[in-house]
Tab-separated table of C-alpha atoms and ligand atoms in Angstrom:
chain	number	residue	atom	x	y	z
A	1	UNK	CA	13.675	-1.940	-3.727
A	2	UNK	CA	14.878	-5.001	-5.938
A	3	UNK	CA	14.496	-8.187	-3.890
A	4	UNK	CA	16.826	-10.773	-5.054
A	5	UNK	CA	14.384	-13.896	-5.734
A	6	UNK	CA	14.165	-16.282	-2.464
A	7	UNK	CA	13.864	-19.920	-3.544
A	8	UNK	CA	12.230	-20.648	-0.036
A	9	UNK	CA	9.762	-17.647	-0.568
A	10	UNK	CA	8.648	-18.516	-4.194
A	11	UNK	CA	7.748	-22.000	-2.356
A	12	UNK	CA	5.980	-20.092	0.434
A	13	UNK	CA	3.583	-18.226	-1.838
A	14	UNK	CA	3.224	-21.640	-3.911
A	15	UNK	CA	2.106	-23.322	-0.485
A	16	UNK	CA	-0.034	-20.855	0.220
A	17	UNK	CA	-2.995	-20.083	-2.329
A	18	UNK	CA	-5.669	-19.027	0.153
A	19	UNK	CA	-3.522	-16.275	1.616
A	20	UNK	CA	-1.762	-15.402	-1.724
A	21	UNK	CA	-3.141	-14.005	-4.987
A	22	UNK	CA	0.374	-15.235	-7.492
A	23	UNK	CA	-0.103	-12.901	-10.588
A	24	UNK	CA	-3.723	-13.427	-11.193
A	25	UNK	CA	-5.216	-12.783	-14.356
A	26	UNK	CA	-6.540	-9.504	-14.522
A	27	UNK	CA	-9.564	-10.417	-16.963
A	28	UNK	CA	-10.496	-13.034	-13.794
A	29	UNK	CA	-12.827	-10.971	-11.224
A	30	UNK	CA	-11.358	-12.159	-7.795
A	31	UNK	CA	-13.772	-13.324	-5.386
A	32	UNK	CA	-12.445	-11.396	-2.323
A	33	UNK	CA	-16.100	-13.190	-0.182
A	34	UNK	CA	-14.167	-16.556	-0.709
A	35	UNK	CA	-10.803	-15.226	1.155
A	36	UNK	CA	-12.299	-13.273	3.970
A	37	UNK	CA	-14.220	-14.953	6.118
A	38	UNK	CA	-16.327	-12.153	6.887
A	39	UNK	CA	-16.777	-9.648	4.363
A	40	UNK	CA	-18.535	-6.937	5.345
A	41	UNK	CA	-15.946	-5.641	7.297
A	42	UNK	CA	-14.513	-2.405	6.034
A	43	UNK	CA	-11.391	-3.349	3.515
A	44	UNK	CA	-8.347	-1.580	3.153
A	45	UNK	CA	-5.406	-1.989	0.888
A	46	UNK	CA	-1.581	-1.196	0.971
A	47	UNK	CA	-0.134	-0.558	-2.736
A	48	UNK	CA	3.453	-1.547	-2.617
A	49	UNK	CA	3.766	-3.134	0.732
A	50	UNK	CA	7.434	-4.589	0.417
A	51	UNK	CA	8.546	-6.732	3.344
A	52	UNK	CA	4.912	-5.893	4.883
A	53	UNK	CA	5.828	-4.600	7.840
A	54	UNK	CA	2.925	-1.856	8.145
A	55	UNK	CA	0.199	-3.451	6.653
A	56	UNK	CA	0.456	-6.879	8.877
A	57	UNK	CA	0.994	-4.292	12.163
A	58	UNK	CA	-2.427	-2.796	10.938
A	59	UNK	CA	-4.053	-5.867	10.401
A	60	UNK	CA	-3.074	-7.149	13.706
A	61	UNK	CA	-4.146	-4.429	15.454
A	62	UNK	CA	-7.269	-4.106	13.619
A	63	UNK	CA	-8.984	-7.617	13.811
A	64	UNK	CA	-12.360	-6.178	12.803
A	65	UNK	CA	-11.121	-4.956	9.246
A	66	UNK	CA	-9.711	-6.537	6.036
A	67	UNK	CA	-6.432	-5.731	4.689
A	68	UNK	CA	-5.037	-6.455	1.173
A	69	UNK	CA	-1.091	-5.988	0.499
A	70	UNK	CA	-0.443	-5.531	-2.783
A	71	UNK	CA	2.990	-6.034	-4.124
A	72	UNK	CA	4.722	-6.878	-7.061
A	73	UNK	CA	7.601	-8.929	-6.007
A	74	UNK	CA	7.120	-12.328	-5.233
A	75	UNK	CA	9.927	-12.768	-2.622
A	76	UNK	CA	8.773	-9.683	-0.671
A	77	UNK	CA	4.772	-11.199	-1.272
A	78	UNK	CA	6.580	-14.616	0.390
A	79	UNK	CA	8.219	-12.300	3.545
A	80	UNK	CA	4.770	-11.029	3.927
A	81	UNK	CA	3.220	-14.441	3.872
A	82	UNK	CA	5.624	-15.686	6.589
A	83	UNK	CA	4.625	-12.778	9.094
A	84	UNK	CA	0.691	-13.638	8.450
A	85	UNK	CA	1.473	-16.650	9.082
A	86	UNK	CA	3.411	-16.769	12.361
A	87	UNK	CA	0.686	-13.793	13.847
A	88	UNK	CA	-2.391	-15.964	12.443
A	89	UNK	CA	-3.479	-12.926	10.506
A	90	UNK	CA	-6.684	-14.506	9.010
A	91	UNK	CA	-7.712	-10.956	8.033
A	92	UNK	CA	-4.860	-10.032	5.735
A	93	UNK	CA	-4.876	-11.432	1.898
A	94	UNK	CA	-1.686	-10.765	-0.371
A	95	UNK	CA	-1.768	-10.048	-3.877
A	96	UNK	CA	1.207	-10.471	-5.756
A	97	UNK	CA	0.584	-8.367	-9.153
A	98	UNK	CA	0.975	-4.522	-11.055
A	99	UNK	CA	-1.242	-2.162	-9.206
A	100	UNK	CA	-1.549	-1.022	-12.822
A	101	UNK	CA	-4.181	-3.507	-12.796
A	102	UNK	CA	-6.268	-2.567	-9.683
A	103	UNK	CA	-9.057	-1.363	-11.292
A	104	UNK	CA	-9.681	-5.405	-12.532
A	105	UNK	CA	-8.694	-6.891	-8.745
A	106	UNK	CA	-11.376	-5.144	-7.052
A	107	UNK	CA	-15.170	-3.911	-7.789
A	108	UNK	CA	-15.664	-0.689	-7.582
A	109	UNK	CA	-16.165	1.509	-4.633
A	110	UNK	CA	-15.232	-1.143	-2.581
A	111	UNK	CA	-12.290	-0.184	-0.624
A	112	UNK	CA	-11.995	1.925	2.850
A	113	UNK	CA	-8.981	3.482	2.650
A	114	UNK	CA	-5.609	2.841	0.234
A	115	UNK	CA	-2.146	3.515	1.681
A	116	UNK	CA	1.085	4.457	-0.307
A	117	UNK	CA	4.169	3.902	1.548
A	118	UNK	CA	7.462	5.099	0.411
A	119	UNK	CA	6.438	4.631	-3.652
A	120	UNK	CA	9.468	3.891	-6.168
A	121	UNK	CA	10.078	7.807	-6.260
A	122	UNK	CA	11.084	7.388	-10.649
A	123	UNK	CA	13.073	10.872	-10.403
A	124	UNK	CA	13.447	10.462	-14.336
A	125	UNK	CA	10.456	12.411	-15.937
A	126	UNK	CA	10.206	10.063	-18.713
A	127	UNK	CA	9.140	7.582	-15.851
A	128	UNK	CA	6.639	9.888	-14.685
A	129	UNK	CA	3.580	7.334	-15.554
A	130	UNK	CA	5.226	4.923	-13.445
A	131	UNK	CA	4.989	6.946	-10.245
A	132	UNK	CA	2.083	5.445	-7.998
A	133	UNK	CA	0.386	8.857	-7.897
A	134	UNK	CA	0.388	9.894	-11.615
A	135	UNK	CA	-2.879	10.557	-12.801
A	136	UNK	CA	-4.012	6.741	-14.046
A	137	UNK	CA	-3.090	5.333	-10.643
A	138	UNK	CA	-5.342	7.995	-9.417
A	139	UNK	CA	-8.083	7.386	-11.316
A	140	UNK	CA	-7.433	3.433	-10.506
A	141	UNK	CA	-8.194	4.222	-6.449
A	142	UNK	CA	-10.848	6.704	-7.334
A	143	UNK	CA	-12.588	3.557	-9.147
A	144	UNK	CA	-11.919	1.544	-5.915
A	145	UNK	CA	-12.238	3.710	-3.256
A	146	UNK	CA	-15.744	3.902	-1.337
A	147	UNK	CA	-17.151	7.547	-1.668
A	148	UNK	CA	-16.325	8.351	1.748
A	149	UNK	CA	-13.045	6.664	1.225
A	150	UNK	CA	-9.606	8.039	1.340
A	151	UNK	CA	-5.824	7.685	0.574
A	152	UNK	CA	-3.036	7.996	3.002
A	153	UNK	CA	0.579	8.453	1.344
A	154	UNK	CA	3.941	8.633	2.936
A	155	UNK	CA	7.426	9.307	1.966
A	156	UNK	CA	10.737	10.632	2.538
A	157	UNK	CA	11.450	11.934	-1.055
A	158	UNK	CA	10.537	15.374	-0.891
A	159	UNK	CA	10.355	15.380	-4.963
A	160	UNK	CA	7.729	13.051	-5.353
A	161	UNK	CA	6.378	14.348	-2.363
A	162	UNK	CA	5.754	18.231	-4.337
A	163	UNK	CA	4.577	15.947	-7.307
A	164	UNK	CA	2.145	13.624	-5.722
A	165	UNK	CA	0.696	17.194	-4.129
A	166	UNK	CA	0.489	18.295	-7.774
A	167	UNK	CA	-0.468	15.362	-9.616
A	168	UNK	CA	-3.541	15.079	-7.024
A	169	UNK	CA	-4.322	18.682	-6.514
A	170	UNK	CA	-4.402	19.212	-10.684
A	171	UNK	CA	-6.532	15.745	-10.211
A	172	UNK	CA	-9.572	17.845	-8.086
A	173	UNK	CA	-8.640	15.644	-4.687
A	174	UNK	CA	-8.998	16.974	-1.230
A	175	UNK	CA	-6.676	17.014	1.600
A	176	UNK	CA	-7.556	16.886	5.120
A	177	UNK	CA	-3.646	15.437	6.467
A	178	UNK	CA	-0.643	17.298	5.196
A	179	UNK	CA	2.790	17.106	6.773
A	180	UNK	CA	6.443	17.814	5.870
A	181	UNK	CA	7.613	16.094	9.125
A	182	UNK	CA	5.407	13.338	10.333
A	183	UNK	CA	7.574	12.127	13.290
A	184	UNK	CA	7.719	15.892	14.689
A	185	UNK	CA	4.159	16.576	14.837
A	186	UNK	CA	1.752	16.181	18.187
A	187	UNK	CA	1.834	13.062	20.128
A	188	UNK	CA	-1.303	11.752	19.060
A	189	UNK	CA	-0.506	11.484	15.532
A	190	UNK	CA	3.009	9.888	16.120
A	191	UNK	CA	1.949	7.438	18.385
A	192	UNK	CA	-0.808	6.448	15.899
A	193	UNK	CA	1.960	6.099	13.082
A	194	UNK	CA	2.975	2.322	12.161
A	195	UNK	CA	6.436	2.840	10.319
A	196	UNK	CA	7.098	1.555	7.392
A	197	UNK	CA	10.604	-0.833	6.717
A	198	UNK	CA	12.058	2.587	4.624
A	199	UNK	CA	10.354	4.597	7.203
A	200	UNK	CA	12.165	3.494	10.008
A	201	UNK	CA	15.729	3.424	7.723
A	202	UNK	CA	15.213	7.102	6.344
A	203	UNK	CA	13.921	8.655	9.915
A	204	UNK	CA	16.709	7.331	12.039
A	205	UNK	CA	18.994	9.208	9.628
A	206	UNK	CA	17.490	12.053	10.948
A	207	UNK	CA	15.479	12.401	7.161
A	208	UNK	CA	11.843	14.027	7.727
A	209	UNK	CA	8.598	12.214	6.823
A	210	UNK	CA	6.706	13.805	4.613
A	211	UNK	CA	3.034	12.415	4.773
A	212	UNK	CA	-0.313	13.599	3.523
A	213	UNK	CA	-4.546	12.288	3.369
A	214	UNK	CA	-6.640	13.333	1.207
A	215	UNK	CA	-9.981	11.989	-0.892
A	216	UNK	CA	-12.088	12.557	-3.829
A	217	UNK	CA	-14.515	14.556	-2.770
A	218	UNK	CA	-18.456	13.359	-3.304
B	301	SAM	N1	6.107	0.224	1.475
B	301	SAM	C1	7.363	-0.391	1.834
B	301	SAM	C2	8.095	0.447	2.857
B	301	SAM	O1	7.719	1.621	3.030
B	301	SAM	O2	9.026	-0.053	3.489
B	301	SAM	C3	8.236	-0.682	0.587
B	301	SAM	C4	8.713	0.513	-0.164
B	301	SAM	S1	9.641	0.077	-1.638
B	301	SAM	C5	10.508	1.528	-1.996
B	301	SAM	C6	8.366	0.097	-2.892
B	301	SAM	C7	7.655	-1.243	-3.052
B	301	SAM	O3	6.589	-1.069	-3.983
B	301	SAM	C8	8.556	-2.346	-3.610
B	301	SAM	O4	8.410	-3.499	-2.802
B	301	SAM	C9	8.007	-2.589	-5.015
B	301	SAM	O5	8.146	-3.932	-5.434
B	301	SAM	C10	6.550	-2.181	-4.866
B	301	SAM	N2	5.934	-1.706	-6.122
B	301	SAM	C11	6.450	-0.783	-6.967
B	301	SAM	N3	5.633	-0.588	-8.016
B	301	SAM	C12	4.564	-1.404	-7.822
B	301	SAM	C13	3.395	-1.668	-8.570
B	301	SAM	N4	3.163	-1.057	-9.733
B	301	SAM	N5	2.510	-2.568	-8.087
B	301	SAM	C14	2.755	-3.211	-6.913
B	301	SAM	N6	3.858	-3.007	-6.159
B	301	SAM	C15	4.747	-2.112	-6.608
């Protein structure tokens, strides 16, 4: 998803630097205690969040955790911004940056739970290291992720679905979630599914969700 560049969202973001994160430099550790205001509630963190429609729907509806949507593009960083601001979501930061670089954004062990929503799929396999679950991204949330922590990942490209599967199996992760179609399984796990922006395009063309946990073992 290319976002053409929104001159009112670039102004947003640059009105905004205690809910926004604007390409920080990844040598600076970021003090995540300054922009919470509590911080020992569990954190979780969205890689790729685009318009931010699942992350700020979990942060709303989960007041006593901390959220972090991570995004590269500034206008879709700015779209987010606007819907934190209009529901008050004081427990939602936004960092506008490479998840190449997550490893030097957070210490380690420190996150709950990371969720992958409808990656870039990079069909091409000489893009392969650009796919969010390639091996280095892996590592990256391994780093990150609290022992007991986990990843959730969701998609409608069955292709990167079969390599994700692959690339974390081959990786020595665990899965405890694995679905080829998400919105067809029992009602307790569909109503507990926040849809993505792609998720609700693909599924109402009658695509299937494909949609998988796993962890890292201990
Ligand atoms: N998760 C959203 C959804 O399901 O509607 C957006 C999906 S869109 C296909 C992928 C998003 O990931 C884009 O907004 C893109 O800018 C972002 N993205 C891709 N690579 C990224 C990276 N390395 N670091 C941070 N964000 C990235």
């Amino acid at each position: 998803m290319r976002l053409r560049n929104k001159p009112w969202a670039v102004k947003l973001v640059g009105e905004h630097p205690e809910s926004v994160l604007d390409r920080p430099d990844p040598a600076s550790k970021i003090d995540w205690s300054k922009r919470f205001t509590d911080i020992s509630r569990p954190l979780e963190i969205e890689v790729g969040s685009g318009k931010g429609r699942f992350i700020t729907t979990l942060a709303e509806q989960h007041p006593e955790k901390n959220f972090v949507a991570v995004e590269l593009q500034i206008t879709a960083a700015g779209i987010i911004l606007r819907t934190k601001l209009e529901k008050k979501l004081d427990n939602l930061q936004i960092l506008c940056a490479d998840a190449a670089n997550l490893d030097s954004f957070f210490s380690p062990h420190s996150a709950e739970t990371i969720y992958l929503n409808f990656s870039d799929p990079w069909p091409k396999s000489r893009h392969e290291k650009r796919r969010l679950t390639y091996k280095t991204f892996l590592a990256k949330y391994q780093a990150i992720l609290a022992p007991h922590g986990h990843l959730e990942f969701k998609t409608d490209n069955a292709g990167l679905y079969a390599y994700s599967v692959l690339s974390m199996n081959n990786f020595g992760m665990h899965f405890d979630f694995v679905s080829v179609d998400l919105h067809h399984e029992n009602d307790e796990i569909v109503t507990r599914n926040i849809e993505t922006e792609y998720e609700h395009k693909f599924a109402a063309k009658g695509n299937p969700i494909y949609a998988l946990h796993a962890d890292f073992g201990v």
